[in-house]
PDB file of C-alpha atoms in Angstrom:
ATOM      1  CA  PHE U   1      -0.147  -0.150  -0.142  1.00 72.00           C
ATOM      2  CA  PHE U   2       1.054   3.759  -0.255  1.00 80.00           C
ATOM      3  CA  GLY U   3      -0.124   7.041   0.729  1.00 85.00           C
ATOM      4  CA  SER U   4       0.748  10.322   1.817  1.00 88.00           C
ATOM      5  CA  VAL U   5       0.665  12.744   4.345  1.00 90.00           C
ATOM      6  CA  THR U   6       0.750  16.725   3.935  1.00 92.00           C
ATOM      7  CA  TYR U   7       1.276  18.627   7.561  1.00 93.00           C
ATOM      8  CA  TYR U   8       0.150  22.165   6.395  1.00 94.00           C
ATOM      9  CA  SER U   9       2.094  25.289   7.828  1.00 94.00           C
ATOM     10  CA  GLY U  10       0.828  25.632  11.545  1.00 94.00           C
ATOM     11  CA  SER U  11      -0.534  22.040  12.186  1.00 94.00           C
ATOM     12  CA  PRO U  12       0.041  21.084  15.435  1.00 95.00           C
ATOM     13  CA  ASP U  13       1.534  18.019  17.157  1.00 94.00           C
ATOM     14  CA  GLN U  14      -0.292  14.558  16.030  1.00 91.00           C
ATOM     15  CA  HIS U  15      -1.590  13.037  18.893  1.00 88.00           C
ATOM     16  CA  THR U  16       0.917   9.699  19.144  1.00 85.00           C
ATOM     17  CA  HIS U  17      -0.582   6.187  17.679  1.00 85.00           C
ATOM     18  CA  LEU U  18       0.379   3.039  16.274  1.00 82.00           C
ATOM     19  CA  ASN U  19      -0.967   2.442  12.856  1.00 80.00           C
ATOM     20  CA  ASN U  20      -2.793  -0.778  14.137  1.00 78.00           C
ATOM     21  CA  PRO U  21      -2.739  -2.780  17.826  1.00 73.00           C
ATOM     22  CA  HIS U  22      -0.195  -5.129  18.119  1.00 72.00           C
ATOM     23  CA  ILE U  23      -1.277  -8.388  17.084  1.00 73.00           C
ATOM     24  CA  PHE U  24      -1.649  -9.758  20.235  1.00 64.00           C
ATOM     25  CA  ASP U  25      -2.991  -6.723  22.128  1.00 56.00           C
ATOM     26  CA  GLN U  26      -5.256  -8.140  24.578  1.00 52.00           C
ATOM     27  CA  PRO U  27      -4.749  -7.895  28.422  1.00 49.00           C
ATOM     28  CA  ASP U  28      -6.198 -11.514  28.913  1.00 43.00           C
ATOM     29  CA  VAL U  29      -3.896 -12.815  26.091  1.00 43.00           C
ATOM     30  CA  TYR U  30      -0.688 -11.624  27.338  1.00 45.00           C
ATOM     31  CA  GLU U  31      -0.156 -10.768  31.354  1.00 52.00           C
ATOM     32  CA  GLY U  32       3.033  -9.144  31.325  1.00 52.00           C
ATOM     33  CA  GLY U  33       3.348  -8.845  27.714  1.00 50.00           C
ATOM     34  CA  GLU U  34       6.757  -7.333  28.014  1.00 53.00           C
ATOM     35  CA  LYS U  35       8.325 -10.355  28.146  1.00 59.00           C
ATOM     36  CA  ILE U  36       6.208 -11.902  24.845  1.00 64.00           C
ATOM     37  CA  LEU U  37       6.437  -8.500  22.680  1.00 65.00           C
ATOM     38  CA  PRO U  38       9.975  -8.872  21.843  1.00 66.00           C
ATOM     39  CA  LEU U  39       9.607 -12.571  20.986  1.00 71.00           C
ATOM     40  CA  LEU U  40       6.976 -11.610  18.067  1.00 76.00           C
ATOM     41  CA  PRO U  41       8.246 -10.757  14.592  1.00 80.00           C
ATOM     42  CA  PRO U  42       7.668  -7.429  12.770  1.00 86.00           C
ATOM     43  CA  TYR U  43       4.783  -8.070  10.792  1.00 87.00           C
ATOM     44  CA  ALA U  44       4.614  -4.986   8.612  1.00 89.00           C
ATOM     45  CA  LEU U  45       6.925  -1.909   7.980  1.00 91.00           C
ATOM     46  CA  SER U  46       6.353   1.572   6.864  1.00 92.00           C
ATOM     47  CA  VAL U  47       9.296   3.436   4.404  1.00 95.00           C
ATOM     48  CA  SER U  48       8.262   7.589   4.564  1.00 95.00           C
ATOM     49  CA  ILE U  49       9.693   9.376   1.997  1.00 95.00           C
ATOM     50  CA  PRO U  50       9.684  13.244   2.623  1.00 95.00           C
ATOM     51  CA  LEU U  51       9.195  15.595  -0.419  1.00 95.00           C
ATOM     52  CA  VAL U  52      10.645  18.714   1.865  1.00 95.00           C
ATOM     53  CA  PRO U  53      13.749  17.792   4.415  1.00 95.00           C
ATOM     54  CA  LEU U  54      12.638  17.213   8.142  1.00 95.00           C
ATOM     55  CA  ASN U  55      13.759  19.590  10.781  1.00 96.00           C
ATOM     56  CA  GLU U  56      12.808  21.499  13.828  1.00 94.00           C
ATOM     57  CA  THR U  57      11.233  24.021  11.569  1.00 96.00           C
ATOM     58  CA  ASN U  58       9.207  21.604   9.135  1.00 93.00           C
ATOM     59  CA  GLY U  59       8.443  19.269  12.069  1.00 95.00           C
ATOM     60  CA  SER U  60       9.586  15.659  11.678  1.00 95.00           C
ATOM     61  CA  THR U  61       7.674  11.911  13.112  1.00 93.00           C
ATOM     62  CA  ARG U  62       8.258  11.895  17.070  1.00 92.00           C
ATOM     63  CA  MET U  63       9.293   8.085  17.186  1.00 92.00           C
ATOM     64  CA  PHE U  64       9.265   6.364  20.569  1.00 90.00           C
ATOM     65  CA  LEU U  65      12.215   4.298  21.047  1.00 89.00           C
ATOM     66  CA  GLY U  66      11.853   0.528  21.952  1.00 83.00           C
ATOM     67  CA  SER U  67       8.368   1.361  22.441  1.00 82.00           C
ATOM     68  CA  HIS U  68       7.870  -2.158  19.581  1.00 81.00           C
ATOM     69  CA  LEU U  69       9.172  -3.969  22.681  1.00 76.00           C
ATOM     70  CA  THR U  70       6.979  -2.783  25.658  1.00 73.00           C
ATOM     71  CA  THR U  71       3.083  -2.702  26.134  1.00 68.00           C
ATOM     72  CA  LEU U  72       1.577   0.206  24.949  1.00 67.00           C
ATOM     73  CA  LYS U  73       0.532   1.558  28.741  1.00 69.00           C
ATOM     74  CA  ASP U  74       4.290   1.597  29.356  1.00 72.00           C
ATOM     75  CA  VAL U  75       5.290   3.542  26.328  1.00 75.00           C
ATOM     76  CA  ARG U  76       4.966   7.115  27.454  1.00 67.00           C
ATOM     77  CA  ARG U  77       6.310   6.243  31.052  1.00 69.00           C
ATOM     78  CA  ASN U  78       9.464   4.268  29.683  1.00 73.00           C
ATOM     79  CA  CYS U  79      10.442   5.220  26.375  1.00 79.00           C
ATOM     80  CA  GLU U  80      12.494   8.135  25.296  1.00 88.00           C
ATOM     81  CA  TYR U  81      11.602   9.315  21.616  1.00 88.00           C
ATOM     82  CA  SER U  82      13.218  10.593  18.842  1.00 91.00           C
ATOM     83  CA  HIS U  83      12.928  13.250  15.977  1.00 91.00           C
ATOM     84  CA  PRO U  84      14.794  11.820  12.441  1.00 92.00           C
ATOM     85  CA  GLN U  85      16.299  14.864  10.806  1.00 95.00           C
ATOM     86  CA  THR U  86      16.473  14.062   6.786  1.00 94.00           C
ATOM     87  CA  ASP U  87      17.289  15.867   3.873  1.00 95.00           C
ATOM     88  CA  LEU U  88      15.821  15.461   0.000  1.00 91.00           C
ATOM     89  CA  GLY U  89      16.457  11.946  -0.899  1.00 90.00           C
ATOM     90  CA  ASP U  90      16.535  10.589   2.413  1.00 95.00           C
ATOM     91  CA  CYS U  91      14.096   7.808   3.880  1.00 95.00           C
ATOM     92  CA  VAL U  92      12.519   6.448   6.912  1.00 95.00           C
ATOM     93  CA  PHE U  93      12.205   3.030   8.142  1.00 95.00           C
ATOM     94  CA  MET U  94       9.610   2.276  10.893  1.00 93.00           C
ATOM     95  CA  ASP U  95       8.327  -1.013  12.202  1.00 91.00           C
ATOM     96  CA  TRP U  96       4.843  -1.203  12.402  1.00 88.00           C
ATOM     97  CA  ARG U  97       4.714  -1.587  16.172  1.00 85.00           C
ATOM     98  CA  VAL U  98       6.602   1.972  16.681  1.00 89.00           C
ATOM     99  CA  VAL U  99       4.453   4.290  18.769  1.00 88.00           C
ATOM    100  CA  HIS U 100       4.847   7.441  16.756  1.00 91.00           C
ATOM    101  CA  GLY U 101       3.210  11.124  15.777  1.00 91.00           C
ATOM    102  CA  GLY U 102       4.166  13.438  13.557  1.00 93.00           C
ATOM    103  CA  THR U 103       5.654  16.964  15.098  1.00 95.00           C
ATOM    104  CA  ALA U 104       4.021  20.703  14.843  1.00 96.00           C
ATOM    105  CA  ASN U 105       4.789  22.280  11.058  1.00 96.00           C
ATOM    106  CA  CYS U 106       6.321  25.735  12.113  1.00 96.00           C
ATOM    107  CA  SER U 107       7.351  26.506   8.912  1.00 96.00           C
ATOM    108  CA  ASP U 108       5.684  28.676   6.082  1.00 96.00           C
ATOM    109  CA  ASN U 109       5.212  25.694   3.792  1.00 95.00           C
ATOM    110  CA  ILE U 110       3.787  22.304   3.606  1.00 95.00           C
ATOM    111  CA  ARG U 111       5.170  19.003   5.127  1.00 95.00           C
ATOM    112  CA  PRO U 112       4.215  16.427   2.125  1.00 95.00           C
ATOM    113  CA  VAL U 113       5.333  12.874   2.910  1.00 95.00           C
ATOM    114  CA  ILE U 114       4.913   9.677   0.904  1.00 94.00           C
ATOM    115  CA  TYR U 115       4.814   6.907   2.478  1.00 93.00           C
ATOM    116  CA  LEU U 116       5.020   3.145   1.703  1.00 92.00           C
ATOM    117  CA  GLU U 117       3.712  -0.130   3.751  1.00 89.00           C
ATOM    118  CA  TYR U 118       5.159  -3.527   3.300  1.00 89.00           C
ATOM    119  CA  PHE U 119       3.167  -6.761   4.972  1.00 86.00           C
ATOM    120  CA  ARG U 120       4.293  -9.972   5.603  1.00 86.00           C
ATOM    121  CA  HIS U 121       2.213 -12.660   3.441  1.00 80.00           C
ATOM    122  CA  TRP U 122       0.077 -13.582   6.419  1.00 81.00           C
ATOM    123  CA  TYR U 123      -0.732  -9.941   7.913  1.00 79.00           C
ATOM    124  CA  ARG U 124      -4.589  -8.758   6.936  1.00 73.00           C
ATOM    125  CA  ASP U 125      -5.004  -5.134   7.472  1.00 72.00           C
ATOM    126  CA  VAL U 126      -8.968  -5.384   8.355  1.00 66.00           C
ATOM    127  CA  LEU U 127      -8.778  -2.035  10.264  1.00 69.00           C
ATOM    128  CA  ASN U 128      -8.059   0.321   7.270  1.00 64.00           C
ATOM    129  CA  PRO U 129     -10.580   0.087   4.668  1.00 55.00           C
ATOM    130  CA  LYS U 130      -8.835   1.959   2.370  1.00 55.00           C
ATOM    131  CA  LYS U 131      -6.592  -0.801   1.648  1.00 54.00           C
ATOM    132  CA  HIS U 132      -9.492  -2.388  -0.332  1.00 62.00           C
ATOM    133  CA  ILE U 133      -9.179  -3.529  -4.034  1.00 71.00           C
ATOM    134  CA  LEU U 134     -11.205  -2.682  -6.943  1.00 75.00           C
ATOM    135  CA  ILE U 135     -10.399  -5.090  -9.622  1.00 81.00           C
ATOM    136  CA  SER U 136     -12.465  -6.076 -13.063  1.00 84.00           C
ATOM    137  CA  PRO U 137     -12.673  -9.796 -13.743  1.00 87.00           C
ATOM    138  CA  GLU U 138     -10.258  -9.583 -16.996  1.00 91.00           C
ATOM    139  CA  GLU U 139      -7.386  -8.267 -14.548  1.00 89.00           C
ATOM    140  CA  TYR U 140      -7.714 -10.785 -11.944  1.00 89.00           C
ATOM    141  CA  ALA U 141      -7.433 -13.524 -14.770  1.00 91.00           C
ATOM    142  CA  LYS U 142      -4.267 -11.917 -15.779  1.00 93.00           C
ATOM    143  CA  ILE U 143      -3.067 -12.538 -12.055  1.00 92.00           C
ATOM    144  CA  PRO U 144      -1.300 -16.070 -11.625  1.00 92.00           C
ATOM    145  CA  GLU U 145      -3.740 -18.752  -9.651  1.00 92.00           C
ATOM    146  CA  GLU U 146      -0.744 -19.245  -6.996  1.00 90.00           C
ATOM    147  CA  LYS U 147      -0.617 -15.607  -6.459  1.00 85.00           C
ATOM    148  CA  ARG U 148      -4.252 -14.625  -6.152  1.00 85.00           C
ATOM    149  CA  TYR U 149      -3.823 -15.317  -2.383  1.00 79.00           C
ATOM    150  CA  LEU U 150      -2.486 -12.222  -1.662  1.00 75.00           C
ATOM    151  CA  ILE U 151      -5.499  -9.800  -3.048  1.00 78.00           C
ATOM    152  CA  ASP U 152      -8.618 -11.879  -2.552  1.00 79.00           C
ATOM    153  CA  TRP U 153      -9.250 -11.144   0.890  1.00 71.00           C
ATOM    154  CA  SER U 154      -9.073  -7.522   0.339  1.00 71.00           C
ATOM    155  CA  LEU U 155     -11.619  -7.319  -2.759  1.00 72.00           C
ATOM    156  CA  GLU U 156     -14.602  -6.083  -1.259  1.00 57.00           C
ATOM    157  CA  ASN U 157     -16.928  -4.437  -3.748  1.00 48.00           C
ATOM    158  CA  SER U 158     -15.338  -6.235  -6.674  1.00 50.00           C
ATOM    159  CA  PHE U 159     -16.552  -8.831  -8.911  1.00 54.00           C
ATOM    160  CA  LYS U 160     -15.255 -11.723  -6.635  1.00 49.00           C
ATOM    161  CA  ASN U 161     -17.618 -10.883  -3.729  1.00 43.00           C
ATOM    162  CA  SER U 162     -20.503 -10.402  -5.655  1.00 44.00           C
TER     163      SER U 162
END
């Protein structure tokens, strides 16, 4: 999946968040989650490509260091954060389990960022409806049968589910 985010001049700090909850972020599933989370594999990765430098004036993305290895309730209490500074042509990789949020844009210009998301073959992002695919029967037929599982789950409102 790919998309873009634009922070306008004067935009305040974004709330801190995860792109999706931890896979097993259920209190009854993991009591003592701090022991389990480091054992779980990363399931998704975001690559951000800023179209302007990220700095103190334009803003950046606040990332809570180590937040991918701890329970959400412990993030603000135990995790320091970083604001990546980039130049044109740089990109920022981020594990989806990292708690993060955009910082204020104090410049007079917009801060456009393109992002790409990569998922393990077994992961399905069912929380974000923007990721459903619309495809014609003719285009679907061009996909090798052994690869169709990669998109079958996401064919909502297409010929496949009618």
